[in-house]
Coordinates of C-alpha atoms in Angstrom, one line a residue:
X1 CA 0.0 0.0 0.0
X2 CA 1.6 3.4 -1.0
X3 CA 1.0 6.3 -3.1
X4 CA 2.9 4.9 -6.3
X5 CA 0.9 1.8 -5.8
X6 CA -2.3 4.2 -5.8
X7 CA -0.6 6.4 -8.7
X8 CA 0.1 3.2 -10.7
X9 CA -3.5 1.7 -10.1
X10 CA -5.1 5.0 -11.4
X11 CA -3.0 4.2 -15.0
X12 CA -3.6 0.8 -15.1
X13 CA -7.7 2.1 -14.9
X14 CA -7.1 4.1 -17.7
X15 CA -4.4 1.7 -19.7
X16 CA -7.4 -1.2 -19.0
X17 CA -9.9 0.9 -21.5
X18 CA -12.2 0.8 -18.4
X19 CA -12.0 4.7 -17.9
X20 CA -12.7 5.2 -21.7
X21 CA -16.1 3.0 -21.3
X22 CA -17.3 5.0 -18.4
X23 CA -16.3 8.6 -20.4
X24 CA -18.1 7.4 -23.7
X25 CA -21.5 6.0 -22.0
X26 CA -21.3 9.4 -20.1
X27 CA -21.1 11.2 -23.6
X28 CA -23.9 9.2 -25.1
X29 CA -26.0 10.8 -22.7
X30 CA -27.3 14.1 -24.5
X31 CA -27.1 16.5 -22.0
X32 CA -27.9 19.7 -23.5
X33 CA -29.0 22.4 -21.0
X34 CA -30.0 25.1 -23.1
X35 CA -31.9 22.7 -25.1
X36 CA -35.6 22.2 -23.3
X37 CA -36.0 19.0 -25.0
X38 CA -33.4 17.2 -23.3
X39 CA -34.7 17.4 -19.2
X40 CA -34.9 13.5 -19.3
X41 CA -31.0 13.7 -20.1
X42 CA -30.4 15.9 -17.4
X43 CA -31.9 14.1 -14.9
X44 CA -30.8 10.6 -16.4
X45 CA -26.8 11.2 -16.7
X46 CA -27.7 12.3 -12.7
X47 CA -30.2 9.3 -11.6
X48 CA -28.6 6.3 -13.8
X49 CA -24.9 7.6 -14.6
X50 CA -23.7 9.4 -11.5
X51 CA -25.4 8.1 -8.6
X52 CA -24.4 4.6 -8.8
X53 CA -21.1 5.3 -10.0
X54 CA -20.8 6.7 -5.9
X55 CA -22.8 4.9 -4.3
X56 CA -20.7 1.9 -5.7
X57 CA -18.2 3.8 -3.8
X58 CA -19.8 4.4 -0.3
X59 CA -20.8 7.7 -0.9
X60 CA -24.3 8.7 0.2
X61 CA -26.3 10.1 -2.3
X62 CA -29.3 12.7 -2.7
X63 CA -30.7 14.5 -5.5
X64 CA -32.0 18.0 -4.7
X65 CA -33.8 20.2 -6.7
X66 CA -33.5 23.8 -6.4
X67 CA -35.4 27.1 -8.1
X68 CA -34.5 28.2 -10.4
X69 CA -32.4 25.3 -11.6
X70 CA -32.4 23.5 -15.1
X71 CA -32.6 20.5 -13.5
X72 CA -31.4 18.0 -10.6
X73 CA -28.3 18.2 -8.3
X74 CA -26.2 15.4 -7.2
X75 CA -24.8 15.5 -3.8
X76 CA -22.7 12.8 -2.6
X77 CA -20.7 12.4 0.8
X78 CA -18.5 9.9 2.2
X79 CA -17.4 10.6 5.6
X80 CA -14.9 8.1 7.2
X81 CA -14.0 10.8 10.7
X82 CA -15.6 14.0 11.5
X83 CA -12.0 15.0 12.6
X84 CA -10.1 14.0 9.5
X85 CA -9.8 16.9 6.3
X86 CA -12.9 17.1 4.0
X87 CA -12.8 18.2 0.5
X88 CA -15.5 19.4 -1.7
X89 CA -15.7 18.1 -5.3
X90 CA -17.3 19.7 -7.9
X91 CA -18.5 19.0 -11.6
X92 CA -21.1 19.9 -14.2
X93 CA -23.1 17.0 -16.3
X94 CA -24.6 19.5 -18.6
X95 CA -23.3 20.5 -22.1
X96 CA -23.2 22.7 -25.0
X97 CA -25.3 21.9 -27.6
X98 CA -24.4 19.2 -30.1
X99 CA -23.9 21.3 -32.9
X100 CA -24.3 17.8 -34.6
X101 CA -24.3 18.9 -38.5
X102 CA -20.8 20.7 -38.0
X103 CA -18.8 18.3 -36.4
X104 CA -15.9 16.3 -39.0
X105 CA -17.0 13.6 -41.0
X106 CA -17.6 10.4 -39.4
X107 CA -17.8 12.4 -35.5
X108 CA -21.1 12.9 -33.4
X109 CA -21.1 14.7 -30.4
X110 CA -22.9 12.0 -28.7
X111 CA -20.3 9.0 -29.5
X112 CA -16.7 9.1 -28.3
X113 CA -14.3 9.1 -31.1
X114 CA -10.5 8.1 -30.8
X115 CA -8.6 9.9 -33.5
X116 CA -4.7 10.7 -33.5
X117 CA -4.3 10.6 -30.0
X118 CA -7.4 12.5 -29.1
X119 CA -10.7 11.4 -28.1
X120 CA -13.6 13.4 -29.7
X121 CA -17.5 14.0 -28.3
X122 CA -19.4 16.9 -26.4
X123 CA -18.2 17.3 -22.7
X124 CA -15.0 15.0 -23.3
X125 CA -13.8 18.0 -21.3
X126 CA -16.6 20.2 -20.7
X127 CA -17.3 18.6 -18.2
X128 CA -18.0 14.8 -18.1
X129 CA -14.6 14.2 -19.0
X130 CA -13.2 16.1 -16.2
X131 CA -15.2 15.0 -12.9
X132 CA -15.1 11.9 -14.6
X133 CA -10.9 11.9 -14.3
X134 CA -11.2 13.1 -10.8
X135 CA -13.7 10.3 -9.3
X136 CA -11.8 7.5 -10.7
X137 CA -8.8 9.3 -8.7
X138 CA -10.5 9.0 -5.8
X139 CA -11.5 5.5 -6.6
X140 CA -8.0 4.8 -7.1
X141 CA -6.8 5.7 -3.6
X142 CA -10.0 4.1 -1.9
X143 CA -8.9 0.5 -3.1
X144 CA -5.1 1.2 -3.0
X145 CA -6.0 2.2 0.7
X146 CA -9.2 0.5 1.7
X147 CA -10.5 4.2 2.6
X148 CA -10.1 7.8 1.1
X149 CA -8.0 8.7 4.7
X150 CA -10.3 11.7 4.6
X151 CA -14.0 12.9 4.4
X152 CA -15.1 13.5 0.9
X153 CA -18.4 16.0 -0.6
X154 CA -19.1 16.2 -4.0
X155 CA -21.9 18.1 -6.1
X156 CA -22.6 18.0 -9.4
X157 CA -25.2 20.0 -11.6
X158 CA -26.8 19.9 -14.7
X159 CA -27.1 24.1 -15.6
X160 CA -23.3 25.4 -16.1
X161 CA -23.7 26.1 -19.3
X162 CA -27.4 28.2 -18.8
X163 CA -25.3 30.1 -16.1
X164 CA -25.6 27.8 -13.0
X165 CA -29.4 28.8 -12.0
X166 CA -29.8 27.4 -9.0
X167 CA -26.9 26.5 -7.4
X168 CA -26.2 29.8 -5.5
X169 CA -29.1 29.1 -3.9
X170 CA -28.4 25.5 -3.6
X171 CA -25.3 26.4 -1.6
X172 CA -26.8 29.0 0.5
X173 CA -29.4 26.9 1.8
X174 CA -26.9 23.4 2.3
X175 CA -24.2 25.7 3.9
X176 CA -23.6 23.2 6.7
X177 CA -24.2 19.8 5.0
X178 CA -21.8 21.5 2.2
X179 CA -19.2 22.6 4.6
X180 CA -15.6 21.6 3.9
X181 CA -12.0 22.4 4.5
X182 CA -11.4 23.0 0.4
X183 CA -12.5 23.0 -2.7
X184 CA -10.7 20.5 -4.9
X185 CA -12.0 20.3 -8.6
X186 CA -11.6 20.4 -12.3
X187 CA -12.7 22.7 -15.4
X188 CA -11.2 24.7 -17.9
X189 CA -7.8 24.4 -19.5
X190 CA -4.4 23.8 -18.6
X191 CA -1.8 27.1 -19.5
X192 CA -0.8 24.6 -22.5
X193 CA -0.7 21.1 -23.9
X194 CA 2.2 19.8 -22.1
X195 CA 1.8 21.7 -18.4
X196 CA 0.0 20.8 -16.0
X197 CA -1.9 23.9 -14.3
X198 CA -3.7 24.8 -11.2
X199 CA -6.0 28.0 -11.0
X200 CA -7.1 29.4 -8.1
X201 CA -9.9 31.3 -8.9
X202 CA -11.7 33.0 -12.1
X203 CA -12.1 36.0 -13.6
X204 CA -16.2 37.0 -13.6
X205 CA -18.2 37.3 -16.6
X206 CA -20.4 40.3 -17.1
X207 CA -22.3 40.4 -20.3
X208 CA -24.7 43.8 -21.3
X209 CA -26.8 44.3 -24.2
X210 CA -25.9 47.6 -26.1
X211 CA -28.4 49.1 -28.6
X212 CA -30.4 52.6 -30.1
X213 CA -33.8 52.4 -31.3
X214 CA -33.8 55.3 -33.6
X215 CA -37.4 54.9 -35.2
X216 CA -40.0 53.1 -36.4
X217 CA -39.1 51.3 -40.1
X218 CA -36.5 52.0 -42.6
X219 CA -36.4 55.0 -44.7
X220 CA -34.4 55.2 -48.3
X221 CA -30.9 56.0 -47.9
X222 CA -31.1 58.2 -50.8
X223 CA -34.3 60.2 -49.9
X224 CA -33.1 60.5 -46.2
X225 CA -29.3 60.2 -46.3
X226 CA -28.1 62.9 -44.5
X227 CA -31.2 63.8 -42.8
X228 CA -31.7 60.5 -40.4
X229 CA -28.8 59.4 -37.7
X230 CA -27.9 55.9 -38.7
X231 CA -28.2 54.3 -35.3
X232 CA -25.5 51.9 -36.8
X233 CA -23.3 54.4 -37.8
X234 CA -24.0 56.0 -34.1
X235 CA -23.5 53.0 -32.0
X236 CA -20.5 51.8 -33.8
X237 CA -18.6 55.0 -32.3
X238 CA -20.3 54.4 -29.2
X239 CA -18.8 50.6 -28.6
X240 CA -15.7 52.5 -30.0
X241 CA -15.2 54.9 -27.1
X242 CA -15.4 52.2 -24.6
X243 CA -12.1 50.9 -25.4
X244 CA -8.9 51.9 -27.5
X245 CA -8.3 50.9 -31.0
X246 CA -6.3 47.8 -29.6
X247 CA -8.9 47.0 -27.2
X248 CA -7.4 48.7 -23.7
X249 CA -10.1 49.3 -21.6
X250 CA -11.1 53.2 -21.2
X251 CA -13.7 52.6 -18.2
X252 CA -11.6 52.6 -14.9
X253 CA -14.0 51.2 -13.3
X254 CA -14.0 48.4 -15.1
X255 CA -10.6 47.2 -14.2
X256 CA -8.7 46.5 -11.0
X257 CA -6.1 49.2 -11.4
X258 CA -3.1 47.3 -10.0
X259 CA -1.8 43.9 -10.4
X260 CA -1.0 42.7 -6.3
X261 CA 2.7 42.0 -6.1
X262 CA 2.0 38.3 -5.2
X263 CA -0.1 38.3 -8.4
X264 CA 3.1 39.3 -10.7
X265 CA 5.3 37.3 -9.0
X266 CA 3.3 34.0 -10.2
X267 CA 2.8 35.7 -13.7
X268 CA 6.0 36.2 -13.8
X269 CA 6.5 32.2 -14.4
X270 CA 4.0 32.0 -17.0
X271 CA 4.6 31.9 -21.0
X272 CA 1.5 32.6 -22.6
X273 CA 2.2 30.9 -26.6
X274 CA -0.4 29.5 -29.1
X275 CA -0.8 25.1 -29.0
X276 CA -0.8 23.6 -31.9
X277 CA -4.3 23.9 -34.3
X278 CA -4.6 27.3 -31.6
X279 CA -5.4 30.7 -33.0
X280 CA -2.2 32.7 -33.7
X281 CA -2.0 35.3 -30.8
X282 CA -1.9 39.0 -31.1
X283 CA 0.5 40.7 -29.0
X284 CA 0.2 44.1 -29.8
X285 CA -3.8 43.7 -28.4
X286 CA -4.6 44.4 -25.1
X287 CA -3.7 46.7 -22.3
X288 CA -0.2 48.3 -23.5
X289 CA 3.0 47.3 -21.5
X290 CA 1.5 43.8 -19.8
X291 CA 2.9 40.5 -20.5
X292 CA 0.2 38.7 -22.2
X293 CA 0.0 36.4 -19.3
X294 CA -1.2 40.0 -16.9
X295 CA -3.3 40.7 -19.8
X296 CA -5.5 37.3 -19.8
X297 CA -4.9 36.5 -16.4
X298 CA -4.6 39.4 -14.1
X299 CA -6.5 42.4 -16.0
X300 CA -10.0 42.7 -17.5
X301 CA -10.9 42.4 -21.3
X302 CA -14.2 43.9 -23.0
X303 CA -15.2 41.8 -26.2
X304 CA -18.5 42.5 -28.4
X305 CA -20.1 39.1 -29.0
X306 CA -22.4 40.0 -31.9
X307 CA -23.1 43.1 -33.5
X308 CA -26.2 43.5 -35.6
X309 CA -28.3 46.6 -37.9
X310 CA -30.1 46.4 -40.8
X311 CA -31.0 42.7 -42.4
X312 CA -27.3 41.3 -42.5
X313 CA -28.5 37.8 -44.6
X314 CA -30.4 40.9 -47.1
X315 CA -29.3 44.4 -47.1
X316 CA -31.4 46.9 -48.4
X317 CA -31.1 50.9 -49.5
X318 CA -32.4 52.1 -46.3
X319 CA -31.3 54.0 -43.1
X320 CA -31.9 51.5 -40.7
X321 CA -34.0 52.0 -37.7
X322 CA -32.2 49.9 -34.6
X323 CA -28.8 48.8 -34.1
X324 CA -27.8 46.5 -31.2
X325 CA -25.0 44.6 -30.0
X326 CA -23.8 42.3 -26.8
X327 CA -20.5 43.1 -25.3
X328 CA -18.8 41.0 -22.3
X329 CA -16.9 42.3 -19.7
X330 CA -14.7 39.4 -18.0
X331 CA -12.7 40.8 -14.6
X332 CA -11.1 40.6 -12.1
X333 CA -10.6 40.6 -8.2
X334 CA -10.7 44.6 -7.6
X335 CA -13.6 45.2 -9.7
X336 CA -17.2 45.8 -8.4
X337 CA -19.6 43.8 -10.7
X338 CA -22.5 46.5 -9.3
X339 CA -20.6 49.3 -10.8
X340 CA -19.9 47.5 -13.9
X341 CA -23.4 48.9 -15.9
X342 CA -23.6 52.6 -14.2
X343 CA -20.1 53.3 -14.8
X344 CA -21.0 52.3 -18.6
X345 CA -23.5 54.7 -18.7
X346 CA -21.9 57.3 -16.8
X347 CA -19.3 57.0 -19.9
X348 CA -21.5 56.7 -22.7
X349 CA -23.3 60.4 -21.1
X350 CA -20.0 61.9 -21.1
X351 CA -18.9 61.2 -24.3
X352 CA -22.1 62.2 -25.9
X353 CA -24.0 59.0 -26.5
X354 CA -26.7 59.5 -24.3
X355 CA -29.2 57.8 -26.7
X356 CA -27.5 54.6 -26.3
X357 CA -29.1 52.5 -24.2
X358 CA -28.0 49.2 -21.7
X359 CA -29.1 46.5 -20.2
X360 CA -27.3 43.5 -18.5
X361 CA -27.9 40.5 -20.8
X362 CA -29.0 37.8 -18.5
X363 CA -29.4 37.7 -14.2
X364 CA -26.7 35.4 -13.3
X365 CA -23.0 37.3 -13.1
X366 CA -20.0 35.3 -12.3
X367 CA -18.0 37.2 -9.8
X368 CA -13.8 37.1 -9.7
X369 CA -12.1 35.4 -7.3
X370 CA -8.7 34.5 -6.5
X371 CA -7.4 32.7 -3.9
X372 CA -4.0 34.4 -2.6
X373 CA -0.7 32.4 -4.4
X374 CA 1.0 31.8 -1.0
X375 CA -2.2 30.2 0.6
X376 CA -0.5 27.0 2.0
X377 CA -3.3 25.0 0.0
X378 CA -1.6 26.4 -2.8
X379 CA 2.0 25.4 -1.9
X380 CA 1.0 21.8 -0.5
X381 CA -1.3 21.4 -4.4
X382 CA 1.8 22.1 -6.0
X383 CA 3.8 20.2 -3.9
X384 CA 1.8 17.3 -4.7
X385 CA 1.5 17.6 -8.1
X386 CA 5.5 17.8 -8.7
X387 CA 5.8 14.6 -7.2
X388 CA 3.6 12.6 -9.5
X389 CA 4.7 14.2 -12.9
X390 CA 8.0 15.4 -12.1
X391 CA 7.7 18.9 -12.5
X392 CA 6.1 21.9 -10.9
X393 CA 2.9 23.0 -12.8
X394 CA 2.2 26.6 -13.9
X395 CA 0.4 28.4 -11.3
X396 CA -2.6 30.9 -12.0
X397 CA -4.0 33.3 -10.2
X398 CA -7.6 32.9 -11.5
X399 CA -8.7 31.3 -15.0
X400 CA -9.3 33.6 -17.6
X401 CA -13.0 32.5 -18.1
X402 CA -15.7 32.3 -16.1
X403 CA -16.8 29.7 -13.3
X404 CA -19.7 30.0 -10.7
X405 CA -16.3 29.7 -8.1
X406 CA -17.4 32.8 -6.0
X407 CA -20.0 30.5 -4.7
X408 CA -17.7 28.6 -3.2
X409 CA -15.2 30.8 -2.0
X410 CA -17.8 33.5 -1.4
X411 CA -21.2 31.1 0.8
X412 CA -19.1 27.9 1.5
X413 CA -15.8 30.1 2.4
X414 CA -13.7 27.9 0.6
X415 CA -10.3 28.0 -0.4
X416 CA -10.6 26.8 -4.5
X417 CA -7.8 25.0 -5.9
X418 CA -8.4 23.8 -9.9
X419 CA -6.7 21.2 -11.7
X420 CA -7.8 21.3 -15.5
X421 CA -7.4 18.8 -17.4
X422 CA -8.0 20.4 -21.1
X423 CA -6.0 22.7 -23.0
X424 CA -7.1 25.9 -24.7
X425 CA -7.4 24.0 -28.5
X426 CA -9.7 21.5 -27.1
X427 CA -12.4 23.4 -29.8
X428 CA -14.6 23.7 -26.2
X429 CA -18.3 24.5 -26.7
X430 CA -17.5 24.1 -30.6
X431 CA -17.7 21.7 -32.7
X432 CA -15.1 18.9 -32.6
X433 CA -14.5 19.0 -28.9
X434 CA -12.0 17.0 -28.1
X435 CA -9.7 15.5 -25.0
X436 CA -5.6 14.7 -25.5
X437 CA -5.5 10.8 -24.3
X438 CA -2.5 11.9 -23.4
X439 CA -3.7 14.6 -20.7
X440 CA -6.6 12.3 -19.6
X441 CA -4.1 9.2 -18.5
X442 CA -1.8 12.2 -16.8
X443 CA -4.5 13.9 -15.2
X444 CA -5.8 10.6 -13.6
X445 CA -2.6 10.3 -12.0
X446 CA -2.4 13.5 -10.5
X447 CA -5.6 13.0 -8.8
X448 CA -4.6 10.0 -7.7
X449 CA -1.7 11.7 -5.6
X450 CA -3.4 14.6 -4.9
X451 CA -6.5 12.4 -3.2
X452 CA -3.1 10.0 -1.8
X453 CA -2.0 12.9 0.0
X454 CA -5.0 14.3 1.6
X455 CA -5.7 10.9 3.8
X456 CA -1.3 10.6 4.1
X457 CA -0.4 13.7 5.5
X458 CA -3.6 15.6 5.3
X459 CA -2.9 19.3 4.8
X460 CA -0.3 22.2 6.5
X461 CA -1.4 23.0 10.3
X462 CA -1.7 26.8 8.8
X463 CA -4.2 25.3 5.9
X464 CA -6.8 24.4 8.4
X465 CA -7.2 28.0 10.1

């Protein structure tokens, strides 16, 4: 009995095909949440899939259903010593849609594909894919061991990708059956291919609608050219003035101001490049003397998500009569998500757009969090994580997306540490999305010897305060 042994059992899992049967039934299960067709999915991949994948091992389960959720939660709970360390797990069942005429020839979103070393299907690692590596991890170290060595909580939705309805409220209300020492989970990408990451956090997601009725109808642009504002015309220099021609952010409020030192110091480590099949980066883009990892990483970034006027598919010779657009904030720690939409409008007024008008684009926000680099959680996950792969993974402050982590670290009080197991060319919530084999097999050791050391040496005396 020892961690290698425990390290070792969570490959041979994986070598054995068995982990590959369990991922692929999981992606047969259609479980698109912004698709109102496919509630028996939800609740299926939670009632058949997940449930007696745990209780198989000696977790307690309950599904609970809280407004305004999109559909069941799965809450499992093994707990071996009220005095020993728990640790909270975390994943999402719910997908993107299919997308299922787009994918390549001979793919489906809903079968896994193994293809040049990579393993194709919707939520190979958004989420299934994931949670999936981090509960065989656990199952790993529970028949290496004959027990976890530690008390072990787990929840899993089925409404991340609708914007987590539900589970804020979920957490608010199970605040002491919830409570734990950390949060230990998986989403999003690694820095890169080849390193193993953790995050600590995530930047929050604010999205706004932006638009100008003008009038009622179209008019001819001949008759009335000169004499009507083109509310295109108009709201193009409005979405203009928010940022700089290279996209630097011209709202203070809408960014943190400073970078903390500690911050820096771990961004300092990080080489931001393109993977291979990536998008070719753009350095000059951005806020002007930051290292591109500050810019994704420790700094906020306004994008505009659609942009439409007139009848794009038919254009016609009039002066149209609307324009609108969505824009998307993501930020940081430092900036308050309340100010996010009156500091807009405050700047639109002073620069003469007064005319435009906005509206936040849907009710759930994810706020930023960060949990502080030199947290001893931090120090004892990467400590753990160099001894099963050799070398010491990149360390992030936050994730440059968006994840419904302030719940955590915000009701539960939780210290979050992340171990993604995807890379940014995974072609996530696209078509084609796809895990590395080669990531999967890694990742299921890691957890293995993260789990291992939990119930070993638990955590640093300073972690538990």
């Amino acid at each position: 009995m020892s961690r290698d042994k425990a390290v070792a059992r969570a490959e041979a899992h994986f070598d054995s095909g068995a982990f590959k049967a369990d991922l692929a039934r999981r992606v047969a299960i259609p479980t698109e949440s912004q698709n109102p067709e496919r509630a028996a999915a939800l609740a299926r991949y939670i009632e058949e899939e997940m449930r007696p994948t745990l209780e198989d091992m000696g977790f307690t389960c309950e599904i609970l259903h809280q407004p305004p959720g999109k559909g069941p939660f799965l809450y499992a709970e093994r707990i071996e010593d009220p005095g020993l360390v728990t640790v909270l797990g975390y994943g999402h069942g719910d997908a993107i849609r299919g997308l299922d005429d787009s994918w390549k020839e001979g793919l489906s979103p809903w079968e896994l594909v193994e293809r040049d070393g990579l393993w194709y299907g919707r939520g190979t690692v958004d989420n299934k894919g994931q949670h999936s590596i981090n509960i065989a991890g656990l199952r790993a170290v529970l028949e290496e061991r004959g027990k976890l060595g530690f008390n072990a909580k787990y929840i899993i939705e089925m409404g991340e990708e609708v914007g987590s309805p539900g589970l804020r409220e979920l957490c608010a209300a199970y605040r002491e059956k919830f409570r734990a020492d950390v949060l230990i989970a998986s989403d999003g990408p690694r820095l890169s291919i080849s390193r193993p990451t953790i995050f600590l956090g995530a930047r929050g997601g604010y999205a706004m609608d932006i638009w100008i009725d003008a009038r009622e109808g179209g008019h001819h642009s001949g008759n009335f050219g000169g004499l009507l504002a083109n509310p295109g015309i108009e709201l193009a220099h409005a979405l203009a003035c928010i940022t700089g021609p290279k996209g630097e952010i011209r709202i203070p409020e809408w960014t943190p101001g400073t970078i903390p030192d500690s911050v820096k110091r771990v961004l300092a480590e990080i080489e931001v490049k393109a993977d291979p099949g990536g998008p070719e980066l753009d350095p000059g883009w951005g806020e002007p003397g930051m290292t591109m990892a500050e810019k994704v990483y420790g700094w906020s970034s306004f994008q505009i998500l659609a942009f439409k006027c007139g009848n794009p598919e038919g254009p016609v010779n009039a002066v149209p009569p609307n324009a609108w657009a969505r824009g998307q904030l993501r930020f940081v720690v430092g900036v308050d998500p309340q100010e996010i939409l009156p500091a807009l409008r405050r700047h639109l007024d002073a620069h003469g757009f007064e005319r435009v008008q906005i509206a936040k684009a849907r009710d759930e926000v994810f706020a930023a969090t960060r949990l502080d680099p030199d947290h001893p959680w931090v120090h004892w996950a990467v400590d753990s994580i160099t001894q099963t792969t050799g070398g010491k993974p990149a360390i992030l402050p936050n994730l440059g997306g968006s994840l419904p982590n302030d719940i955590f670290a915000e009701i539960l009080e939780l210290p979050t540490i992340w171990v993604p197991h995807s890379y940014p060319g995974c072609s996530q919530h696209a078509p084609n999305e796809h895990m590395p084999v080669a990531i999967a097999r890694e990742g299921l050791a890691i957890m293995a010897g993260l789990y291992w050391d939990l119930g070993e040496s638990g955590i640093p005396h300073a972690a538990a305060s």
